[in-house]
Coordinates of C-alpha atoms in Angstrom, one line a residue:
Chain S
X1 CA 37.3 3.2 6.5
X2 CA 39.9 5.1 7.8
X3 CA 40.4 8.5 9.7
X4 CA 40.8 10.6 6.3
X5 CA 38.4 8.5 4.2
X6 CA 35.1 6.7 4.5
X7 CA 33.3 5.3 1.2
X8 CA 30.2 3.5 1.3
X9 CA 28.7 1.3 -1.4
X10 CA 25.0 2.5 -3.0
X11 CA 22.5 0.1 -2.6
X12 CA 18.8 0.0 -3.6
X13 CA 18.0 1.7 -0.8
X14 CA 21.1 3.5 0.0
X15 CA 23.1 5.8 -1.2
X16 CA 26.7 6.4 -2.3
X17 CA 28.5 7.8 0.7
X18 CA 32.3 9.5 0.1
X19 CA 34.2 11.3 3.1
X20 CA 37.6 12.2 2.0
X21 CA 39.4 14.4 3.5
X22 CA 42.5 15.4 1.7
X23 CA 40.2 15.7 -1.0
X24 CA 37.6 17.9 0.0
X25 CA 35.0 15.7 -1.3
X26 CA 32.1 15.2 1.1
X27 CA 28.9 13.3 -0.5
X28 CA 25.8 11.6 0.1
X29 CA 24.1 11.0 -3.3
X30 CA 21.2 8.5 -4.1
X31 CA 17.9 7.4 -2.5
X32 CA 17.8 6.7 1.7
X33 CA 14.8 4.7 2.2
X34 CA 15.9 1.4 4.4
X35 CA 13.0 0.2 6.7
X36 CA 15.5 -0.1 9.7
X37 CA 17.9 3.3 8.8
X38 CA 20.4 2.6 12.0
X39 CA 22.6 0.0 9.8
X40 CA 23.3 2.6 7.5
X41 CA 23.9 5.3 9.6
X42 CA 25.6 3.7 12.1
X43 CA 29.1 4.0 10.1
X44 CA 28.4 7.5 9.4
X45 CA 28.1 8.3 13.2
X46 CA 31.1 6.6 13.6
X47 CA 33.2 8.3 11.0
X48 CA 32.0 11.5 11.9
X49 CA 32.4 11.2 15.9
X50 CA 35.9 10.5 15.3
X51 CA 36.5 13.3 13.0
X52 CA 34.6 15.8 15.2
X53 CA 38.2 15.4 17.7
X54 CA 39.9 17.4 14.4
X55 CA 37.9 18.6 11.7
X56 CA 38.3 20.8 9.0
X57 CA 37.9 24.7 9.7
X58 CA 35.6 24.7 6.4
X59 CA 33.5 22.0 5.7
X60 CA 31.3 21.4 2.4
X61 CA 29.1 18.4 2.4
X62 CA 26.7 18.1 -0.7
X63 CA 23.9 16.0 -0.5
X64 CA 21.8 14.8 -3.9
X65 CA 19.1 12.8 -2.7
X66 CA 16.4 11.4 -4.8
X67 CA 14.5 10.3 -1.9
X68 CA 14.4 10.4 1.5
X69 CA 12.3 7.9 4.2
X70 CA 10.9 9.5 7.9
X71 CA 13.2 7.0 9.2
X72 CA 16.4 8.2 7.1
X73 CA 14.9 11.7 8.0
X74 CA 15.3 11.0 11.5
X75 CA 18.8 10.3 11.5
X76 CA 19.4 12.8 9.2
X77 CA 18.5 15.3 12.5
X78 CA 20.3 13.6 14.5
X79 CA 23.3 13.9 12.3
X80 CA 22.8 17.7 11.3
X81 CA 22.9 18.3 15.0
X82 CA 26.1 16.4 15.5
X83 CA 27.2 18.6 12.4
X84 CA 25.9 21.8 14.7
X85 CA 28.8 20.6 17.8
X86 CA 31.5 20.8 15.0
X87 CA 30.2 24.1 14.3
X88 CA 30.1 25.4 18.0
X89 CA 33.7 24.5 18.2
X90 CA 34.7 26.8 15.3
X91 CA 34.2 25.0 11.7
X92 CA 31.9 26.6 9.0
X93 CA 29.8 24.0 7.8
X94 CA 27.7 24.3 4.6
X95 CA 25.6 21.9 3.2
X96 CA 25.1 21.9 -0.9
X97 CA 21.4 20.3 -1.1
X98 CA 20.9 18.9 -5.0
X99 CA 17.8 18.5 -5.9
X100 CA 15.0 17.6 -9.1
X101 CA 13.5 20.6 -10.8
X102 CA 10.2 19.0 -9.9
X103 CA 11.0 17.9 -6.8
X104 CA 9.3 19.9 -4.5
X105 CA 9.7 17.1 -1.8
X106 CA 13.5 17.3 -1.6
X107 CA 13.5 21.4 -1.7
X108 CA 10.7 21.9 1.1
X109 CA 13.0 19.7 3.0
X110 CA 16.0 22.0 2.9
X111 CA 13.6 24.5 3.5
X112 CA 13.2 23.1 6.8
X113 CA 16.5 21.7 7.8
X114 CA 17.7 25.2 6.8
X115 CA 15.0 26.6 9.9
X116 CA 16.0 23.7 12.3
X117 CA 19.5 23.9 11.9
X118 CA 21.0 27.6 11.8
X119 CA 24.3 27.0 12.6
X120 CA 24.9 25.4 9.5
X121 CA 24.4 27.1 6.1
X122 CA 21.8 25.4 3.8
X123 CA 22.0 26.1 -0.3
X124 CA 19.8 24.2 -2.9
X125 CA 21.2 23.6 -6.3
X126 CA 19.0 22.0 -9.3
X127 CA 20.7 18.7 -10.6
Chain N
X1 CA -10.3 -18.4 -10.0
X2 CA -13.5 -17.3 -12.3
X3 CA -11.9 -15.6 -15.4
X4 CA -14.8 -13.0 -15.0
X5 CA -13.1 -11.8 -12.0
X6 CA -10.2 -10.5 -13.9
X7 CA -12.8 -8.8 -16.6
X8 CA -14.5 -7.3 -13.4
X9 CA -11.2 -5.8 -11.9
X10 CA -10.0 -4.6 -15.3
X11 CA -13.5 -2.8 -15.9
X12 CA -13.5 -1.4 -12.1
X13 CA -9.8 0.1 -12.4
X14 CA -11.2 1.3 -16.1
X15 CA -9.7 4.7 -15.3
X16 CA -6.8 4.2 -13.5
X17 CA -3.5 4.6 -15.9
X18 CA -1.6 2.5 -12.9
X19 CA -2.7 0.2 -10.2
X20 CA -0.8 -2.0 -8.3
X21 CA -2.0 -4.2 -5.4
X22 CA -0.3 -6.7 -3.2
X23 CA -0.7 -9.0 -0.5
X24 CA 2.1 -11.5 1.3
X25 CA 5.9 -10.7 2.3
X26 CA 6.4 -7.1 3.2
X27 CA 9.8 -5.9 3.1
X28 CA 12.3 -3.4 1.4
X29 CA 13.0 -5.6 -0.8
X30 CA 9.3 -5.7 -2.3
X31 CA 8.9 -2.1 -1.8
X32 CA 12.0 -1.0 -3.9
X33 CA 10.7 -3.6 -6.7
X34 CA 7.0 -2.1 -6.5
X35 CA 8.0 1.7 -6.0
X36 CA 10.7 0.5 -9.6
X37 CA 7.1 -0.1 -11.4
X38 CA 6.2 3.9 -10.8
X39 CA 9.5 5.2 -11.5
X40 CA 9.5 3.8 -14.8
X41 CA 5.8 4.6 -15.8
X42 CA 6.4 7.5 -18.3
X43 CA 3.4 7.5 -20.4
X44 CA 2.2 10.5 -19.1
X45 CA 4.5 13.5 -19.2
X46 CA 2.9 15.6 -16.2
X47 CA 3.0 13.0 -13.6
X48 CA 6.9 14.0 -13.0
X49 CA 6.0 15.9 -9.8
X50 CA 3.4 13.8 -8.7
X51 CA 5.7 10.4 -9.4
X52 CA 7.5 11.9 -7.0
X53 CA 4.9 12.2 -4.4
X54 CA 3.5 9.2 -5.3
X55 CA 6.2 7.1 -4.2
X56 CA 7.1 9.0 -1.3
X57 CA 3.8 8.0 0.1
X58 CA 3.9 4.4 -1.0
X59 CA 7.1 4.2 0.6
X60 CA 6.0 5.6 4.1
X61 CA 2.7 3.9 4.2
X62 CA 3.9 0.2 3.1
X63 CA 6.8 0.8 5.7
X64 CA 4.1 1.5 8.4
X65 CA 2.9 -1.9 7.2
X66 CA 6.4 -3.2 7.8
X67 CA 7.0 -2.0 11.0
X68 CA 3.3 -2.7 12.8
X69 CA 1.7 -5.2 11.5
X70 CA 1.1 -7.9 14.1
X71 CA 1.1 -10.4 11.6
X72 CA 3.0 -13.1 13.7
X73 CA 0.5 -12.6 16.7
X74 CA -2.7 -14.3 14.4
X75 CA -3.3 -17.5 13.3
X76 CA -3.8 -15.7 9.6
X77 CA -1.8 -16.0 6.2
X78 CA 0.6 -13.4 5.4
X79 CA -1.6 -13.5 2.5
X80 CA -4.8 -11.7 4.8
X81 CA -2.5 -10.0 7.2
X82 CA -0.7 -7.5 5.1
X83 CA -2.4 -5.6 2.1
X84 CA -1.1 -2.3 0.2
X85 CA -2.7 -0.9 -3.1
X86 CA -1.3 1.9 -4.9
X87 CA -3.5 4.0 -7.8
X88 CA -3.3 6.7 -10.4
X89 CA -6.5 7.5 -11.8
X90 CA -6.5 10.7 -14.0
X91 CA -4.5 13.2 -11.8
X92 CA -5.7 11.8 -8.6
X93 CA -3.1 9.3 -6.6
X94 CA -4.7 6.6 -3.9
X95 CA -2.6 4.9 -1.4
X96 CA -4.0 2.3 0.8
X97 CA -2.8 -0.5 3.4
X98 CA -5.0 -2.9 5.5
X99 CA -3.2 -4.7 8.4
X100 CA -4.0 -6.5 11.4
X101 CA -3.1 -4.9 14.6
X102 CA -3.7 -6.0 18.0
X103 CA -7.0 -4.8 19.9
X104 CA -5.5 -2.7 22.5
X105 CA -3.6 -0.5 20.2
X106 CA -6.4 0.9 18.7
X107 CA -7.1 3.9 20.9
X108 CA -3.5 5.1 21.1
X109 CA -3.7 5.1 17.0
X110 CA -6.9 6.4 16.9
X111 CA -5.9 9.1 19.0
X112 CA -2.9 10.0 17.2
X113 CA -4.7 10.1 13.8
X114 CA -7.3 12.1 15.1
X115 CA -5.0 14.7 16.7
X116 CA -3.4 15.0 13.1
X117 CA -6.4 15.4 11.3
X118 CA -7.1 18.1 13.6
X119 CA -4.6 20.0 13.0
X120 CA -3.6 23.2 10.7
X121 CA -0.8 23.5 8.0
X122 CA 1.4 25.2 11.0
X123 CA 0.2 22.9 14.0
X124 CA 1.3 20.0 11.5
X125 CA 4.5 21.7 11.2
X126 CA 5.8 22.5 14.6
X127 CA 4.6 18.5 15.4
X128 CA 6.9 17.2 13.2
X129 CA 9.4 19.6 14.1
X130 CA 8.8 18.1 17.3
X131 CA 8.7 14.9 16.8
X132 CA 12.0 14.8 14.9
X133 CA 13.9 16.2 17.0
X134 CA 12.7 14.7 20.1
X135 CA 15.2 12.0 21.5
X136 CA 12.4 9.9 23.1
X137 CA 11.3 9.3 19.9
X138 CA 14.7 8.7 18.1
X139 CA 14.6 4.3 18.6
X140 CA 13.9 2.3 15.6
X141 CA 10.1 2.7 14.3
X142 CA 8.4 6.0 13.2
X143 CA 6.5 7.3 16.0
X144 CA 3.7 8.4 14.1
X145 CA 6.3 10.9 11.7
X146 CA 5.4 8.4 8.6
X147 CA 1.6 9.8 9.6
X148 CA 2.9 13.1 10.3
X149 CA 4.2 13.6 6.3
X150 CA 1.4 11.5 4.8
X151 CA -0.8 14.2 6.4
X152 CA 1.0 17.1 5.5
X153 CA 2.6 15.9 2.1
X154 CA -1.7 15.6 1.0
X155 CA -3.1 18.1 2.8
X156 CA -5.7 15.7 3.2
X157 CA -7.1 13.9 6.5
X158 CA -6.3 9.9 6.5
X159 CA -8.9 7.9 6.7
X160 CA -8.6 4.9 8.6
X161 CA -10.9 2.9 10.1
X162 CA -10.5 -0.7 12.6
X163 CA -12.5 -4.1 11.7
X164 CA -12.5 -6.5 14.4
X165 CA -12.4 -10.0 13.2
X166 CA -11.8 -11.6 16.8
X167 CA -11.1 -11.3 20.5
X168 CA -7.6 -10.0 20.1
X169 CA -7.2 -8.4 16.5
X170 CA -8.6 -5.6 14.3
X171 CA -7.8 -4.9 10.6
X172 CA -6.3 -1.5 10.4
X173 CA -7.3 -0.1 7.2
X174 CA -5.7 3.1 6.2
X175 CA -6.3 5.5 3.0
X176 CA -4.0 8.8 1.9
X177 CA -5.1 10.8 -1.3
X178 CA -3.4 13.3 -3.4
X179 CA -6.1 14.6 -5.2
X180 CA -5.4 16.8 -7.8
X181 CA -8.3 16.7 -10.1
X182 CA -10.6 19.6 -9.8
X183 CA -13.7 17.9 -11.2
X184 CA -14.9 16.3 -8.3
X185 CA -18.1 14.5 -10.3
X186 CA -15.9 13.4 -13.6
X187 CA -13.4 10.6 -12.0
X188 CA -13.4 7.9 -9.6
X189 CA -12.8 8.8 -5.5
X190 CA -12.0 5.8 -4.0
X191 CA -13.2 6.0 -0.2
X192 CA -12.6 3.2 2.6
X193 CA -15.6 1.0 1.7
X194 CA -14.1 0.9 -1.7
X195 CA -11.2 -0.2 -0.8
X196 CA -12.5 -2.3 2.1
X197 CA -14.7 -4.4 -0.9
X198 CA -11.0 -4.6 -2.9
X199 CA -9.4 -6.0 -0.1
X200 CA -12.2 -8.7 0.2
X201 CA -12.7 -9.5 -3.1
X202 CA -9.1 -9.7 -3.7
X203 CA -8.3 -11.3 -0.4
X204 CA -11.3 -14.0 -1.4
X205 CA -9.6 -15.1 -4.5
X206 CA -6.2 -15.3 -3.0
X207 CA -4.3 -12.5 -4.9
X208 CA -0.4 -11.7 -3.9
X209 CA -0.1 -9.5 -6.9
X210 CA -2.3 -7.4 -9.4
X211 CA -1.3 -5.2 -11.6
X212 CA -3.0 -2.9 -14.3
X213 CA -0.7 -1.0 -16.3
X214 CA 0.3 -0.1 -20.2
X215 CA 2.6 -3.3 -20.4
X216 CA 6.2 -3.3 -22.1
X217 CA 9.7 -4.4 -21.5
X218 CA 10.1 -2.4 -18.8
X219 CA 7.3 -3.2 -16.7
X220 CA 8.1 -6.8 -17.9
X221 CA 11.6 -6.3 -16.0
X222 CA 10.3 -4.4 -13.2
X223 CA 7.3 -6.6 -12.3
X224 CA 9.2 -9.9 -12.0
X225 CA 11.5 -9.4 -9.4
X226 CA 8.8 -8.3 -6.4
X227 CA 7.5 -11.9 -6.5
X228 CA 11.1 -13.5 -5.6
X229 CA 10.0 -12.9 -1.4
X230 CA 6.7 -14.8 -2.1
X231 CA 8.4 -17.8 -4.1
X232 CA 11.6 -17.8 -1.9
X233 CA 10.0 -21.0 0.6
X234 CA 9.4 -23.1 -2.4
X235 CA 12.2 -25.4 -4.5
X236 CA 14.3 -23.5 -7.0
X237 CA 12.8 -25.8 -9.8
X238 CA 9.6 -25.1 -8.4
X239 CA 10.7 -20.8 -8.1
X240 CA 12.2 -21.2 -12.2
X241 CA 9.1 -22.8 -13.1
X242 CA 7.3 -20.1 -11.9
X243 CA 9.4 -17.0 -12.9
X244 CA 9.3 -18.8 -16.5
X245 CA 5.7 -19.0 -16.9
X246 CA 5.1 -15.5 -15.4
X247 CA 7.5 -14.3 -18.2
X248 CA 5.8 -15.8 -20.8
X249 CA 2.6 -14.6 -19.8
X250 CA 3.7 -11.0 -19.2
X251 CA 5.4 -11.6 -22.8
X252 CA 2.6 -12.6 -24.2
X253 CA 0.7 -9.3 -22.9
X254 CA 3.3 -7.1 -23.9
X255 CA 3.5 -8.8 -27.3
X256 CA 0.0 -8.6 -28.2
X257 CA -2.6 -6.9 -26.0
X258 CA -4.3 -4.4 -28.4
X259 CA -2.7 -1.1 -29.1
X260 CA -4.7 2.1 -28.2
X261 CA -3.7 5.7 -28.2
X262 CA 0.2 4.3 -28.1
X263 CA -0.7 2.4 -25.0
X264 CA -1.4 -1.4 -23.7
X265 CA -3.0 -1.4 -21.3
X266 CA -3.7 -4.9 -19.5
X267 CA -4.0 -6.7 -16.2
X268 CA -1.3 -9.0 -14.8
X269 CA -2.0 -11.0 -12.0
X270 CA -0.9 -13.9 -9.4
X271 CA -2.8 -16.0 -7.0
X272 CA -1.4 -18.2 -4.2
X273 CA -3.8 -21.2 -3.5
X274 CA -3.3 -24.0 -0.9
X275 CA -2.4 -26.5 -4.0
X276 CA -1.0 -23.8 -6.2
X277 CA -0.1 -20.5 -7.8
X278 CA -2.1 -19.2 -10.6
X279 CA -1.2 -16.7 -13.1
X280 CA -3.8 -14.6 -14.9
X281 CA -4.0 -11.7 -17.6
X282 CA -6.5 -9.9 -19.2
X283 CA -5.6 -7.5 -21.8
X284 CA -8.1 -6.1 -24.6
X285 CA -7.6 -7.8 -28.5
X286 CA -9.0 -6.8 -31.7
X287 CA -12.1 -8.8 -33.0
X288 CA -10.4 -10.2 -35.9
X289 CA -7.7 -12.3 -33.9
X290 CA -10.4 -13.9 -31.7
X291 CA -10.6 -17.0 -34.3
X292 CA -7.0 -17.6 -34.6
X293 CA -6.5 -17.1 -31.1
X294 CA -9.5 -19.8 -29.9
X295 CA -8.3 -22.2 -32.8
X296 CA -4.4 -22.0 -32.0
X297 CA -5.3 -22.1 -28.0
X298 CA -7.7 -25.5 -28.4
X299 CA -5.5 -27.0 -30.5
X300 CA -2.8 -26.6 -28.0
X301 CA -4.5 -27.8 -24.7
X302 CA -5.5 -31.2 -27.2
X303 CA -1.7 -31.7 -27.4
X304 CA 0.7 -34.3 -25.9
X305 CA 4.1 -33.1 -24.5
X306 CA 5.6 -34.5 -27.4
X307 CA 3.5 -33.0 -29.8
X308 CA 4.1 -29.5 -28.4
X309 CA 8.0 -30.0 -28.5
X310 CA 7.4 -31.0 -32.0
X311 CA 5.0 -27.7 -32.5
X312 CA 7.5 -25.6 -30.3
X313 CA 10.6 -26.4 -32.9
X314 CA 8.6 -25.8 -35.8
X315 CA 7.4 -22.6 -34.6
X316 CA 11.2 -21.7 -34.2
X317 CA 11.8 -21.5 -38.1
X318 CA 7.9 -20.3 -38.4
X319 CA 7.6 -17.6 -40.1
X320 CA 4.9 -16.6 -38.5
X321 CA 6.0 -16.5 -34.5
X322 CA 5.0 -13.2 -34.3
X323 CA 1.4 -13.8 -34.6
X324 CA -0.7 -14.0 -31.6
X325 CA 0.7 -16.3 -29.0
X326 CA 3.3 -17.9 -30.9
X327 CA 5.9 -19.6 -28.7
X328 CA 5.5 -17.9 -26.0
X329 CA 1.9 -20.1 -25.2
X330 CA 2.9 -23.3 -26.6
X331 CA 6.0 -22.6 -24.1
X332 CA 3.6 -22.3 -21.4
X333 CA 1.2 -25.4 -22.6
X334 CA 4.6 -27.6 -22.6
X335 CA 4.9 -26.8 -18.5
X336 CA 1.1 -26.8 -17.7
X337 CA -1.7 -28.4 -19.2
X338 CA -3.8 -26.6 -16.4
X339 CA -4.7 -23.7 -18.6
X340 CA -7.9 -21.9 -19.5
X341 CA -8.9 -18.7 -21.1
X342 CA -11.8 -16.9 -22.3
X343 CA -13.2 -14.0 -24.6
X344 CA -15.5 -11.4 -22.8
X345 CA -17.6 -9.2 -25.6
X346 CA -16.2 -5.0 -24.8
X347 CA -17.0 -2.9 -27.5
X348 CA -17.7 -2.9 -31.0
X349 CA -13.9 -3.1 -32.0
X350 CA -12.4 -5.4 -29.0
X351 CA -12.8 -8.2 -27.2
X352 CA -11.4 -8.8 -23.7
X353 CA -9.0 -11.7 -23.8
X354 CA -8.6 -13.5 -20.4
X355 CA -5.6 -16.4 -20.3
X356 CA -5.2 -18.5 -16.6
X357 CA -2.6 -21.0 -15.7
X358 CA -1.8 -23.0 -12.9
X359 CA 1.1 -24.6 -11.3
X360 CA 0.2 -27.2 -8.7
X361 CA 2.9 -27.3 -6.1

C-alpha cells in the first residue's frame, strides 16, 4: 500500500481491490460476503481517508460485484458516504456498477445506492 | 443408522432437484463450500435468476446462524445447536436454520420479526434505508438488516417459531421461501412443522451433512471440501481416511447411480456418532445390476485384507473396472470392513441401492 496505489488480494469471500492513481484505475470486482466485513474494509478506509487530504478532481470507481452480504452492504454505506465528503469538497465522483443480466439483486441495489447517495453519480453496465 | 432412513429421505425430497442440509461447524468457510454446490448446479437452464437469489439468502440466513447462535452457552453438540437446510423443489426455493438462542432474547426477536412481517413493500424500504444508514447500528453483527432483505428479497413473511428445551434456551427455528410456482396444490410447501420433523429426524440419526443432488465431478469437487471444519479436531490419518472413503463413495455415485432424463440423481450423506463417522448413499440402479452388485459386494465383505489387495491389483488390469463398483468399493472394503448396503424395491425398472460405511475413531 502506498499513497498512489492500494491492491488487495481476492479471496473466497472477497474481492479484488485496485486503487491506482496514476493510472486511473479504481476497482472492486468479485464476491463481498465475509461474516465479520470490518477486516476487509478496514484497509479501504484507510487508503481512502488518506487520499480524501488530495484527491482527484474526477473520480471513476467501477464496481462488479457478484455478490454482496448485509454486512459488506453496511460498509459499503458507510464508504459511499465517505465518497459523498470528497465530493462536497469539489471532486465528481461516479461510480460504474457492473452487473449479471439476470441479476436483479446487484441492479436493484444500484437502484438504491443511486437514491441514498445523490452526490455521487450511479451508472449500471451489463458484464 | 437404518439404511431405510436414507430410502425415506430420498423418497421425502422426491421433488426437490437440490437439497442440501447441514448440522456442526458454522463458518465462512462452510458457507462458501455449500453456496459452491448451487453455483455449480446447471441442470436446469431457468434457475439463473433464482440461483442468484437462492444463495443470497443462504448466505444471510446461515450468517445469522453464525453470528447468534448461543451455541457455547448449552451443554449441547454443535451437532444439535446449529442446523441450516437449503431446497429447490420445482421453481420454489426453501431456506431454513434452527438454532439455540438464549430465553430472554426471545421477545426482542419476536418483536422485530413481527414488525417486519407487518410491514408494506415501502415501510420495508425506508427501514432498511434506516437501518443502514444509522450509525448506532454500524458495529459488527446485522441488526436485524440480514431479516430486513430476507423479507423484502421474498416478499414473503418469515416464519419462525421458539422451542424451549430447558430453563435457559429455546431453539430458534427460522423459514424464508421464494415461491415461484403458481400451482399451489401440484408441489411440495415445506412449512415449519416440516421442517421442525427434518431437523429431528436428522438431528436423531446424527447427520452433519446430507445432500440430494444429480451427482458428477463437479459436485464431487464441491461437496468434499465443506466437511474439512467438521474433521479438522481429528488426526490427519484419521481426516485422509475419511476424505478417501467419502471420495470413493461419492465416486461410486457419480459412476453408477442410474441415468434418467440426463440426470443422477442420488443422496450423499455423513453422520458423526460418539464412536464414529458414517458415510451413506442412496442412488437409484437398474434391475439387471442388482445380482452382480449383491454377488460382487458379499464376496467382498467375506474377504481378508490380503485378499482384497490381491482383488484390488487384479482389478487394475481388469477389463472390466468400469462395471458397477469396481475399485472404487473394494478400495473402500480394504479401509473398513464395517460396511453394509441394501436394495429397496422402487418401481418396475429400478431398484434403490443403499451402501453405509463406518470409520470407528
Amino acid at each position: 500500500m502506498s499513497e498512489n496505489y492500494l491492491h488487495i488480494e481476492p479471496t473466497d469471500s472477497t474481492p479484488d481491490v485496485v486503487f491506482d492513481r496514476a493510472n486511473k484505475l479504481f476497482r472492486i470486482s468479485g464476491d463481498i460476503l465475509p461474516e465479520n466485513s470490518f477486516d476487509f474494509f478496514d484497509p479501504i478506509f484507510s487508503w481512502f481517508s488518506n487520499y480524501k487530504k488530495n484527491p482527484d478532481d474526477i473520480i471513476v470507481i467501477e464496481f462488479s460485484i457478484n455478490i454482496i452480504n448485509t454486512s459488506s452492504t453496511r460498509r459499503l454505506v458507510s464508504f459511499f458516504k465517505l465518497l459523498e465528503e470528497i465530493a462536497d469538497n469539489g471532486s465528481k465522483i461516479t461510480i460504474i456498477w457492473a452487473h449479471l443480466p439476470d441479476d436483479e439483486i446487484m441492479q436493484y441495489t444500484a437502484y438504491e445506492f443511486g437514491n441514498a447517495f445523490k452526490k455521487l453519480t450511479f451508472q449500471t453496465r451489463l458484464k | 443408522m437404518e439404511l431405510d432412513f436414507v430410502l425415506n429421505f430420498y423418497k421425502h425430497f422426491g421433488q426437490d432437484s437440490i437439497v442440501l442440509l447441514y448440522a456442526g461447524y458454522f463458518n465462512d468457510f462452510v458457507l462458501l463450500n455449500t453456496t459452491d454446490i448451487i453455483k455449480k448446479y446447471d441442470i436446469e437452464e431457468d434457475f439463473e435468476k433464482d440461483k442468484i437469489k437462492m444463495i443470497f439468502l443462504m448466505i444471510e440466513a446461515f450468517q445469522n446462524v453464525i453470528r447468534y447462535a448461543d451455541i457455547e452457552k448449552s451443554d449441547f453438540s454443535d451437532l444439535i445447536g446449529r442446523f441450516f437446510l437449503a431446497r429447490k423443489t420445482n421453481k420454489d426455493i426453501f431456506i431454513a436454520t434452527s438454532n439455540l438462542i438464549e430465553k430472554y432474547k426471545k421477545q426482542d426477536l419476536k418483536k422485530r420479526l413481527d414488525d417486519l412481517n407487518s410491514k408494506n413493500t415501502d415501510q420495508l424500504k425506508e427501514l432498511f434505508l434506516e437501518v443502514l444508514t444509522n450509525k448506532e447500528f454500524s458495529d459488527r453483527g446485522g441488526a436485524g438488516l440480514g431479516f430486513i432483505e430476507m423479507r423484502r428479497k421474498t416478499k414473503i413473511q418469515l416464519d419462525y417459531f421458539f422451542d424451549d428445551i430447558n430453563e435457559n434456551l429455546s431453539y430458534f427455528y427460522f423459514l424464508t421461501k421464494l415461491l415461484n410456482n403458481k400451482t399451489e396444490n401440484s408441489f411440495i410447501k415445506m412449512n415449519l412443522d416440516d421442517f421442525k420433523q427434518i431437523h429431528h429426524d436428522f438431528s436423531k440419526n446424527k447427520v452433519v451433512f446430507f445432500i440430494k443432488n444429480n451427482f458428477n465431478e463437479e459436485t464431487i469437487n464441491s461437496v468434499l471440501p465443506v466437511f474439512q471444519e467438521n474433521l479438522k479436531d481429528l488426526s490427519k490419518n484419521y481426516q485422509k481416511l475419511t476424505y478417501h472413503l467419502m471420495l470413493e463413495t461419492l465416486q461410486n455415485i457419480s459412476k453408477h447411480a442410474a441415468n434418467i432424463q440426463n440426470k443422477k440423481d442420488a443422496v450423499f450423506l455423513l453422520s458423526k456418532h460418539d464412536d464414529c463417522f458414517e458415510i451413506a448413499s442412496g442412488n437409484l440402479i437398474r434391475k439387471d445390476d442388482i445380482e452382480y452388485l449383491d454377488n460382487y459386494l458379499k464376496e467382498l465383505s467375506g474377504m481378508q485384507k490380503n485378499e482384497l489387495d490381491i482383488k484390488f491389483l487384479q482389478r487394475l488390469v481388469d477389463a472390466d473396472t468400469d462395471r458397477i463398483g469396481g475399485l472404487g468399493f473394494i478400495e473402500i472394503a480394504r479401509e473398513s470392513k464395517n460396511f453394509t448396503f441394501n436394495f429397496f424395491d422402487y418401481d418396475q425398472n429400478y431398484s434403490f441401492f443403499t451402501f453405509s460405511v463406518k470409520i470407528d475413531f
